[in-house]
Amino acid sequence: MTALEVRHLHKRYGQHLAVDDVSFTVAEGEIFGIIGPNGAGKTTTVESIAGLRTPDSGSISVLGFDPVKDRAEVRERLGVQLQQSSFPDAIKVAEALELYGSFYQNPADWRELMELLGLTAKRNTQYKALSGGQKQRLSIALALVGNPRIAILDELTTGLDPQARRDTWSLIERVRDTGVTILLVTHFMDEAERLSDRIAVIDGGRVVAVDTPAQLIAQSSAEQQVRFGISQSLDASVLTELPDVTGVEITEGRWLVTGRGQLLSSVAGALARVQVVAEDLRVDQRNLDDAFVALTGRAPETPETPERRGE
């Protein structure tokens, strides 16, 4: 079933068209990623879904409810962890969760959330004394304390160290396993590739692609690369004449063969026929970074500062 539907969404700030005809659907129970350059329209899109901004035109359905017309119903069903969150320094973890839970008609058990997110030991710790990873865990817990069916998580691992990021990924997968649909906005390609069932790529206010991570990667380039070294002499024509090969480069004794189709088997077969043994043979794997570059024409940005207001 469809949890979320966005159709022909438009939003302008003065002369700047931030969102230009954005459309996508999210199925119940999936992690749906949204990626794109700074200023692409990601944050405006998710803030419109959350009812924090009013679109100029288009429609949004959150479990059948309109975020503007049915604000109360959407608030009960939608949890939000925004890009920037701040809380009173002196508030304790348990106090924050109990307070936020009181805002909802049917809240989740905040004690169970503390346990799920590894915060039980910190229940009496003040917000100012939490580490960056613990603050992110609390932010996620507060997004879930209303017992939502959909959770929006916007740049949830920005500023975390690699281990904290991986721990947070595991937590998100566990949250999804409880039945919560997740809308994940991120600059990190490895995060989107690891967590998302499907991904929307937004650029210039428009959706330029929606597909699984594997399909986005596969569609970004059909070319493959095989690298290896050899201790024997080899005539490059042995490889350049293969139908699957589009290019051969030799740098300091290392060979880089680019091509399509069954490239690896073609190269291996050609080397075997001339009795040349490849050393340290590697196949370069394409990833979501490559797909991002192919679709947007620029490299992914690492978020060091929050995205511009008005995106």
mmCIF file of C-alpha atoms in Angstrom:
data_model
loop_
_atom_site.group_PDB
_atom_site.id
_atom_site.type_symbol
_atom_site.label_atom_id
_atom_site.label_comp_id
_atom_site.label_asym_id
_atom_site.label_seq_id
_atom_site.Cartn_x
_atom_site.Cartn_y
_atom_site.Cartn_z
ATOM 1 C CA MET A 1 0.000 0.000 0.000
ATOM 2 C CA THR A 2 1.068 3.596 -0.572
ATOM 3 C CA ALA A 3 2.143 5.452 2.575
ATOM 4 C CA LEU A 4 3.073 8.725 0.929
ATOM 5 C CA GLU A 5 2.255 10.319 -2.419
ATOM 6 C CA VAL A 6 3.648 13.580 -3.777
ATOM 7 C CA ARG A 7 2.214 14.868 -7.054
ATOM 8 C CA HIS A 8 3.385 17.852 -9.145
ATOM 9 C CA LEU A 9 4.712 19.767 -6.134
ATOM 10 C CA HIS A 10 5.821 23.387 -6.730
ATOM 11 C CA LYS A 11 7.275 25.877 -4.259
ATOM 12 C CA ARG A 12 8.802 29.280 -4.998
ATOM 13 C CA TYR A 13 10.661 31.718 -2.743
ATOM 14 C CA GLY A 14 10.558 35.076 -4.484
ATOM 15 C CA GLN A 15 12.276 34.560 -7.845
ATOM 16 C CA HIS A 16 13.767 31.232 -6.788
ATOM 17 C CA LEU A 17 11.829 28.113 -7.835
ATOM 18 C CA ALA A 18 12.934 25.663 -5.126
ATOM 19 C CA VAL A 19 10.643 22.756 -6.071
ATOM 20 C CA ASP A 20 9.581 22.327 -9.685
ATOM 21 C CA ASP A 21 7.024 19.577 -10.364
ATOM 22 C CA VAL A 22 8.296 16.973 -7.890
ATOM 23 C CA SER A 23 6.397 13.675 -7.889
ATOM 24 C CA PHE A 24 7.052 10.314 -6.199
ATOM 25 C CA THR A 25 5.334 7.666 -4.089
ATOM 26 C CA VAL A 26 6.559 5.754 -1.049
ATOM 27 C CA ALA A 27 5.249 2.301 -0.195
ATOM 28 C CA GLU A 28 4.402 1.294 3.353
ATOM 29 C CA GLY A 29 7.334 -0.310 5.140
ATOM 30 C CA GLU A 30 10.094 0.875 2.814
ATOM 31 C CA ILE A 31 13.057 3.140 3.394
ATOM 32 C CA PHE A 32 12.829 5.744 0.659
ATOM 33 C CA GLY A 33 15.952 7.844 0.170
ATOM 34 C CA ILE A 34 16.153 11.366 -1.223
ATOM 35 C CA ILE A 35 19.516 12.594 -2.478
ATOM 36 C CA GLY A 36 20.634 15.636 -4.419
ATOM 37 C CA PRO A 37 23.040 18.596 -4.396
ATOM 38 C CA ASN A 38 22.726 21.526 -1.995
ATOM 39 C CA GLY A 39 19.828 23.736 -3.057
ATOM 40 C CA ALA A 40 18.196 20.922 -5.024
ATOM 41 C CA GLY A 41 14.859 21.185 -3.197
ATOM 42 C CA LYS A 42 15.127 18.218 -0.829
ATOM 43 C CA THR A 43 14.486 20.064 2.416
ATOM 44 C CA THR A 44 11.594 22.122 1.019
ATOM 45 C CA THR A 45 10.021 18.898 -0.241
ATOM 46 C CA VAL A 46 10.184 17.085 3.097
ATOM 47 C CA GLU A 47 9.127 20.193 5.040
ATOM 48 C CA SER A 48 6.072 20.403 2.769
ATOM 49 C CA ILE A 49 5.322 16.752 3.475
ATOM 50 C CA ALA A 50 5.588 17.461 7.204
ATOM 51 C CA GLY A 51 3.210 20.430 6.912
ATOM 52 C CA LEU A 52 5.933 22.930 7.853
ATOM 53 C CA ARG A 53 5.656 24.689 4.487
ATOM 54 C CA THR A 54 2.663 25.284 2.236
ATOM 55 C CA PRO A 55 3.238 24.355 -1.433
ATOM 56 C CA ASP A 56 2.269 26.801 -4.150
ATOM 57 C CA SER A 57 0.644 23.974 -6.102
ATOM 58 C CA GLY A 58 0.512 20.202 -6.300
ATOM 59 C CA SER A 59 -0.767 17.649 -3.834
ATOM 60 C CA ILE A 60 0.615 15.601 -0.944
ATOM 61 C CA SER A 61 -1.058 12.603 0.647
ATOM 62 C CA VAL A 62 0.281 11.236 3.930
ATOM 63 C CA LEU A 63 -1.646 8.014 4.553
ATOM 64 C CA GLY A 64 -4.588 9.668 2.818
ATOM 65 C CA PHE A 65 -4.344 12.998 4.654
ATOM 66 C CA ASP A 66 -3.324 16.430 3.372
ATOM 67 C CA PRO A 67 -0.546 18.003 5.518
ATOM 68 C CA VAL A 68 -2.115 21.466 5.238
ATOM 69 C CA LYS A 69 -5.825 20.681 5.505
ATOM 70 C CA ASP A 70 -5.475 17.742 7.901
ATOM 71 C CA ARG A 71 -2.588 19.020 10.017
ATOM 72 C CA ALA A 72 -3.657 17.315 13.257
ATOM 73 C CA GLU A 73 -4.172 13.921 11.618
ATOM 74 C CA VAL A 74 -0.802 14.102 9.865
ATOM 75 C CA ARG A 75 0.982 15.159 13.062
ATOM 76 C CA GLU A 76 -0.342 12.037 14.811
ATOM 77 C CA ARG A 77 0.948 9.760 12.067
ATOM 78 C CA LEU A 78 4.194 11.423 11.038
ATOM 79 C CA GLY A 79 7.419 11.714 13.036
ATOM 80 C CA VAL A 80 10.110 14.187 11.992
ATOM 81 C CA GLN A 81 13.828 14.441 12.759
ATOM 82 C CA LEU A 82 14.925 17.656 11.103
ATOM 83 C CA GLN A 83 18.388 18.670 9.955
ATOM 84 C CA GLN A 84 18.903 20.838 13.010
ATOM 85 C CA SER A 85 17.433 20.089 16.421
ATOM 86 C CA SER A 86 18.086 21.833 19.707
ATOM 87 C CA PHE A 87 16.824 21.235 23.215
ATOM 88 C CA PRO A 88 17.332 22.936 26.584
ATOM 89 C CA ASP A 89 20.781 22.037 27.881
ATOM 90 C CA ALA A 90 19.477 20.915 31.252
ATOM 91 C CA ILE A 91 16.655 18.661 30.039
ATOM 92 C CA LYS A 92 17.275 14.986 30.717
ATOM 93 C CA VAL A 93 16.765 12.197 28.203
ATOM 94 C CA ALA A 94 13.813 10.652 30.040
ATOM 95 C CA GLU A 95 12.243 14.077 30.628
ATOM 96 C CA ALA A 96 12.422 14.972 26.936
ATOM 97 C CA LEU A 97 10.863 11.692 25.844
ATOM 98 C CA GLU A 98 8.098 11.852 28.455
ATOM 99 C CA LEU A 99 7.344 15.476 27.550
ATOM 100 C CA TYR A 100 7.185 14.853 23.795
ATOM 101 C CA GLY A 101 5.116 11.722 24.328
ATOM 102 C CA SER A 102 2.506 13.796 26.164
ATOM 103 C CA PHE A 103 1.822 15.742 22.954
ATOM 104 C CA TYR A 104 0.262 12.689 21.248
ATOM 105 C CA GLN A 105 -2.973 10.793 21.703
ATOM 106 C CA ASN A 106 -1.430 7.341 21.400
ATOM 107 C CA PRO A 107 2.302 7.686 22.078
ATOM 108 C CA ALA A 108 4.793 4.884 22.004
ATOM 109 C CA ASP A 109 6.236 3.621 25.292
ATOM 110 C CA TRP A 110 9.172 6.018 25.674
ATOM 111 C CA ARG A 111 10.941 3.544 27.969
ATOM 112 C CA GLU A 112 10.934 0.963 25.174
ATOM 113 C CA LEU A 113 12.269 3.602 22.777
ATOM 114 C CA MET A 114 15.129 4.342 25.171
ATOM 115 C CA GLU A 115 15.950 0.649 25.196
ATOM 116 C CA LEU A 116 15.636 0.291 21.403
ATOM 117 C CA LEU A 117 17.940 3.251 20.798
ATOM 118 C CA GLY A 118 20.464 2.410 23.488
ATOM 119 C CA LEU A 119 19.636 5.389 25.720
ATOM 120 C CA THR A 120 18.475 3.664 28.906
ATOM 121 C CA ALA A 121 21.823 4.162 30.598
ATOM 122 C CA LYS A 122 21.558 7.868 29.766
ATOM 123 C CA ARG A 123 17.991 8.396 30.962
ATOM 124 C CA ASN A 124 19.066 10.854 33.691
ATOM 125 C CA THR A 125 21.776 12.538 31.608
ATOM 126 C CA GLN A 126 21.290 16.167 30.611
ATOM 127 C CA TYR A 127 21.180 16.994 26.917
ATOM 128 C CA LYS A 128 24.337 19.100 27.097
ATOM 129 C CA ALA A 129 26.298 16.105 28.416
ATOM 130 C CA LEU A 130 25.345 13.759 25.566
ATOM 131 C CA SER A 131 27.785 12.879 22.802
ATOM 132 C CA GLY A 132 26.951 13.692 19.183
ATOM 133 C CA GLY A 133 25.814 10.137 18.532
ATOM 134 C CA GLN A 134 23.658 10.093 21.663
ATOM 135 C CA LYS A 135 22.026 13.389 20.669
ATOM 136 C CA GLN A 136 21.183 11.875 17.279
ATOM 137 C CA ARG A 137 19.720 8.804 18.988
ATOM 138 C CA LEU A 138 17.576 11.061 21.155
ATOM 139 C CA SER A 139 16.457 13.023 18.093
ATOM 140 C CA ILE A 140 15.390 9.778 16.416
ATOM 141 C CA ALA A 141 13.617 8.640 19.592
ATOM 142 C CA LEU A 142 11.685 11.919 19.738
ATOM 143 C CA ALA A 143 10.669 11.450 16.098
ATOM 144 C CA LEU A 144 9.280 8.032 17.036
ATOM 145 C CA VAL A 145 7.723 8.785 20.417
ATOM 146 C CA GLY A 146 4.406 9.719 18.802
ATOM 147 C CA ASN A 147 4.160 6.137 17.511
ATOM 148 C CA PRO A 148 4.202 7.338 13.871
ATOM 149 C CA ARG A 149 3.596 5.197 10.836
ATOM 150 C CA ILE A 150 5.997 7.355 8.793
ATOM 151 C CA ALA A 151 9.250 8.950 9.979
ATOM 152 C CA ILE A 152 11.183 11.680 8.138
ATOM 153 C CA LEU A 153 14.909 11.578 8.946
ATOM 154 C CA ASP A 154 16.838 14.535 7.515
ATOM 155 C CA GLU A 155 20.660 14.264 7.564
ATOM 156 C CA LEU A 156 20.573 12.119 10.669
ATOM 157 C CA THR A 157 24.271 11.133 10.657
ATOM 158 C CA THR A 158 25.882 14.465 9.757
ATOM 159 C CA GLY A 159 28.753 15.183 12.144
ATOM 160 C CA LEU A 160 29.003 11.631 13.480
ATOM 161 C CA ASP A 161 32.180 9.572 13.400
ATOM 162 C CA PRO A 162 32.240 6.457 11.146
ATOM 163 C CA GLN A 163 31.394 4.012 13.934
ATOM 164 C CA ALA A 164 28.515 6.151 15.202
ATOM 165 C CA ARG A 165 27.193 6.404 11.634
ATOM 166 C CA ARG A 166 27.226 2.611 11.217
ATOM 167 C CA ASP A 167 25.530 2.164 14.599
ATOM 168 C CA THR A 168 22.836 4.647 13.550
ATOM 169 C CA TRP A 169 22.296 2.777 10.284
ATOM 170 C CA SER A 170 21.653 -0.423 12.239
ATOM 171 C CA LEU A 171 19.171 1.426 14.430
ATOM 172 C CA ILE A 172 17.274 2.735 11.407
ATOM 173 C CA GLU A 173 17.009 -0.760 9.970
ATOM 174 C CA ARG A 174 15.646 -1.988 13.283
ATOM 175 C CA VAL A 175 13.101 0.855 13.330
ATOM 176 C CA ARG A 176 11.984 -0.096 9.817
ATOM 177 C CA ASP A 177 11.625 -3.685 10.966
ATOM 178 C CA THR A 178 9.014 -2.506 13.491
ATOM 179 C CA GLY A 179 6.827 -1.425 10.559
ATOM 180 C CA VAL A 180 7.689 2.280 10.328
ATOM 181 C CA THR A 181 7.996 3.725 6.816
ATOM 182 C CA ILE A 182 11.090 5.932 6.598
ATOM 183 C CA LEU A 183 11.794 8.913 4.351
ATOM 184 C CA LEU A 184 15.569 9.388 4.507
ATOM 185 C CA VAL A 185 17.202 12.613 3.279
ATOM 186 C CA THR A 186 20.979 12.400 3.077
ATOM 187 C CA HIS A 187 24.113 13.725 1.394
ATOM 188 C CA PHE A 188 25.997 10.513 2.115
ATOM 189 C CA MET A 189 25.900 8.177 -0.868
ATOM 190 C CA ASP A 190 27.073 5.171 1.145
ATOM 191 C CA GLU A 191 24.249 5.785 3.618
ATOM 192 C CA ALA A 192 21.610 6.035 0.890
ATOM 193 C CA GLU A 193 22.971 2.958 -0.875
ATOM 194 C CA ARG A 194 23.106 0.899 2.320
ATOM 195 C CA LEU A 195 19.692 1.807 3.753
ATOM 196 C CA SER A 196 17.327 2.712 0.925
ATOM 197 C CA ASP A 197 14.977 0.320 -0.830
ATOM 198 C CA ARG A 198 14.464 3.024 -3.473
ATOM 199 C CA ILE A 199 15.960 6.449 -4.039
ATOM 200 C CA ALA A 200 14.731 9.685 -5.612
ATOM 201 C CA VAL A 201 17.467 11.890 -7.067
ATOM 202 C CA ILE A 202 16.414 15.557 -6.985
ATOM 203 C CA ASP A 203 18.350 18.212 -8.881
ATOM 204 C CA GLY A 204 17.314 21.763 -9.674
ATOM 205 C CA GLY A 205 13.980 21.248 -7.961
ATOM 206 C CA ARG A 206 13.089 18.285 -10.155
ATOM 207 C CA VAL A 207 13.143 14.513 -9.715
ATOM 208 C CA VAL A 208 15.650 13.248 -12.273
ATOM 209 C CA ALA A 209 15.440 9.551 -11.335
ATOM 210 C CA VAL A 210 13.647 7.145 -8.999
ATOM 211 C CA ASP A 211 14.815 3.545 -8.674
ATOM 212 C CA THR A 212 16.563 1.032 -6.463
ATOM 213 C CA PRO A 213 20.205 1.793 -5.642
ATOM 214 C CA ALA A 214 21.324 -1.156 -7.767
ATOM 215 C CA GLN A 215 19.356 0.013 -10.795
ATOM 216 C CA LEU A 216 20.543 3.609 -10.474
ATOM 217 C CA ILE A 217 24.124 2.347 -10.388
ATOM 218 C CA ALA A 218 23.597 -0.006 -13.320
ATOM 219 C CA GLN A 219 21.964 2.712 -15.425
ATOM 220 C CA SER A 220 24.659 5.300 -14.692
ATOM 221 C CA SER A 221 27.234 3.537 -16.833
ATOM 222 C CA ALA A 222 27.502 0.234 -18.614
ATOM 223 C CA GLU A 223 31.291 0.452 -18.535
ATOM 224 C CA GLN A 224 33.391 -1.761 -16.298
ATOM 225 C CA GLN A 225 37.046 -1.650 -15.334
ATOM 226 C CA VAL A 226 39.513 -4.473 -14.750
ATOM 227 C CA ARG A 227 42.926 -3.766 -13.180
ATOM 228 C CA PHE A 228 45.883 -6.127 -12.927
ATOM 229 C CA GLY A 229 49.650 -6.398 -13.078
ATOM 230 C CA ILE A 230 51.822 -8.804 -15.076
ATOM 231 C CA SER A 231 55.460 -9.804 -14.826
ATOM 232 C CA GLN A 232 55.639 -10.913 -18.479
ATOM 233 C CA SER A 233 55.555 -8.946 -21.713
ATOM 234 C CA LEU A 234 52.181 -8.517 -23.383
ATOM 235 C CA ASP A 235 51.170 -6.977 -26.681
ATOM 236 C CA ALA A 236 48.318 -4.553 -25.898
ATOM 237 C CA SER A 237 46.543 -5.617 -29.084
ATOM 238 C CA VAL A 238 45.706 -8.916 -27.364
ATOM 239 C CA LEU A 239 43.239 -6.888 -25.309
ATOM 240 C CA THR A 240 42.376 -3.903 -27.519
ATOM 241 C CA GLU A 241 41.087 -6.229 -30.250
ATOM 242 C CA LEU A 242 38.561 -7.851 -27.921
ATOM 243 C CA PRO A 243 34.987 -6.787 -28.819
ATOM 244 C CA ASP A 244 34.117 -6.047 -25.159
ATOM 245 C CA VAL A 245 37.133 -3.752 -24.627
ATOM 246 C CA THR A 246 36.847 0.008 -25.184
ATOM 247 C CA GLY A 247 40.196 1.120 -23.786
ATOM 248 C CA VAL A 248 43.532 -0.041 -22.365
ATOM 249 C CA GLU A 249 45.915 2.019 -20.207
ATOM 250 C CA ILE A 250 49.289 0.964 -18.802
ATOM 251 C CA THR A 251 50.754 2.883 -15.850
ATOM 252 C CA GLU A 252 53.903 1.727 -14.044
ATOM 253 C CA GLY A 253 53.279 -1.886 -14.907
ATOM 254 C CA ARG A 254 49.598 -1.823 -13.946
ATOM 255 C CA TRP A 255 47.015 -2.452 -16.675
ATOM 256 C CA LEU A 256 43.590 -0.806 -16.704
ATOM 257 C CA VAL A 257 41.127 -2.310 -19.154
ATOM 258 C CA THR A 258 37.784 -0.582 -19.692
ATOM 259 C CA GLY A 259 34.860 -2.162 -21.467
ATOM 260 C CA ARG A 260 31.367 -3.566 -21.461
ATOM 261 C CA GLY A 261 29.487 -6.837 -21.461
ATOM 262 C CA GLN A 262 31.449 -9.851 -20.246
ATOM 263 C CA LEU A 263 34.634 -7.840 -19.782
ATOM 264 C CA LEU A 264 36.202 -9.869 -16.992
ATOM 265 C CA SER A 265 35.770 -13.228 -18.699
ATOM 266 C CA SER A 266 36.965 -11.768 -22.034
ATOM 267 C CA VAL A 267 40.158 -10.384 -20.464
ATOM 268 C CA ALA A 268 40.828 -13.527 -18.452
ATOM 269 C CA GLY A 269 40.312 -15.704 -21.525
ATOM 270 C CA ALA A 270 42.624 -13.585 -23.689
ATOM 271 C CA LEU A 271 45.391 -13.676 -21.081
ATOM 272 C CA ALA A 272 45.054 -17.443 -20.718
ATOM 273 C CA ARG A 273 45.347 -17.933 -24.479
ATOM 274 C CA VAL A 274 48.746 -16.176 -24.536
ATOM 275 C CA GLN A 275 49.781 -17.842 -21.252
ATOM 276 C CA VAL A 276 50.061 -14.595 -19.299
ATOM 277 C CA VAL A 277 49.261 -14.717 -15.589
ATOM 278 C CA ALA A 278 47.482 -11.675 -14.129
ATOM 279 C CA GLU A 279 48.614 -10.580 -10.676
ATOM 280 C CA ASP A 280 46.361 -8.805 -8.183
ATOM 281 C CA LEU A 281 43.449 -8.728 -10.619
ATOM 282 C CA ARG A 282 40.646 -6.440 -9.483
ATOM 283 C CA VAL A 283 37.277 -5.439 -10.863
ATOM 284 C CA ASP A 284 36.287 -1.863 -10.015
ATOM 285 C CA GLN A 285 32.748 -1.768 -8.679
ATOM 286 C CA ARG A 286 30.493 1.153 -9.571
ATOM 287 C CA ASN A 287 28.613 2.746 -6.686
ATOM 288 C CA LEU A 288 25.979 5.376 -6.002
ATOM 289 C CA ASP A 289 28.569 8.157 -6.231
ATOM 290 C CA ASP A 290 29.017 7.252 -9.898
ATOM 291 C CA ALA A 291 25.254 7.284 -10.464
ATOM 292 C CA PHE A 292 24.962 10.659 -8.704
ATOM 293 C CA VAL A 293 27.635 12.190 -10.938
ATOM 294 C CA ALA A 294 26.020 10.740 -14.066
ATOM 295 C CA LEU A 295 22.573 12.069 -13.119
ATOM 296 C CA THR A 296 23.487 15.509 -11.743
ATOM 297 C CA GLY A 297 26.784 16.291 -13.445
ATOM 298 C CA ARG A 298 28.571 16.973 -10.164
ATOM 299 C CA ALA A 299 30.188 15.080 -7.308
ATOM 300 C CA PRO A 300 28.260 14.512 -4.059
ATOM 301 C CA GLU A 301 28.853 17.142 -1.380
ATOM 302 C CA THR A 302 29.808 16.270 2.172
ATOM 303 C CA PRO A 303 27.539 18.233 4.498
ATOM 304 C CA GLU A 304 29.661 20.276 6.854
ATOM 305 C CA THR A 305 27.080 23.023 7.328
ATOM 306 C CA PRO A 306 23.268 22.978 7.119
ATOM 307 C CA GLU A 307 21.697 23.436 3.719
ATOM 308 C CA ARG A 308 20.587 26.905 2.739
ATOM 309 C CA ARG A 309 17.246 28.066 4.030
ATOM 310 C CA GLY A 310 14.766 28.034 1.193
ATOM 311 C CA GLU A 311 15.974 24.759 -0.307
#
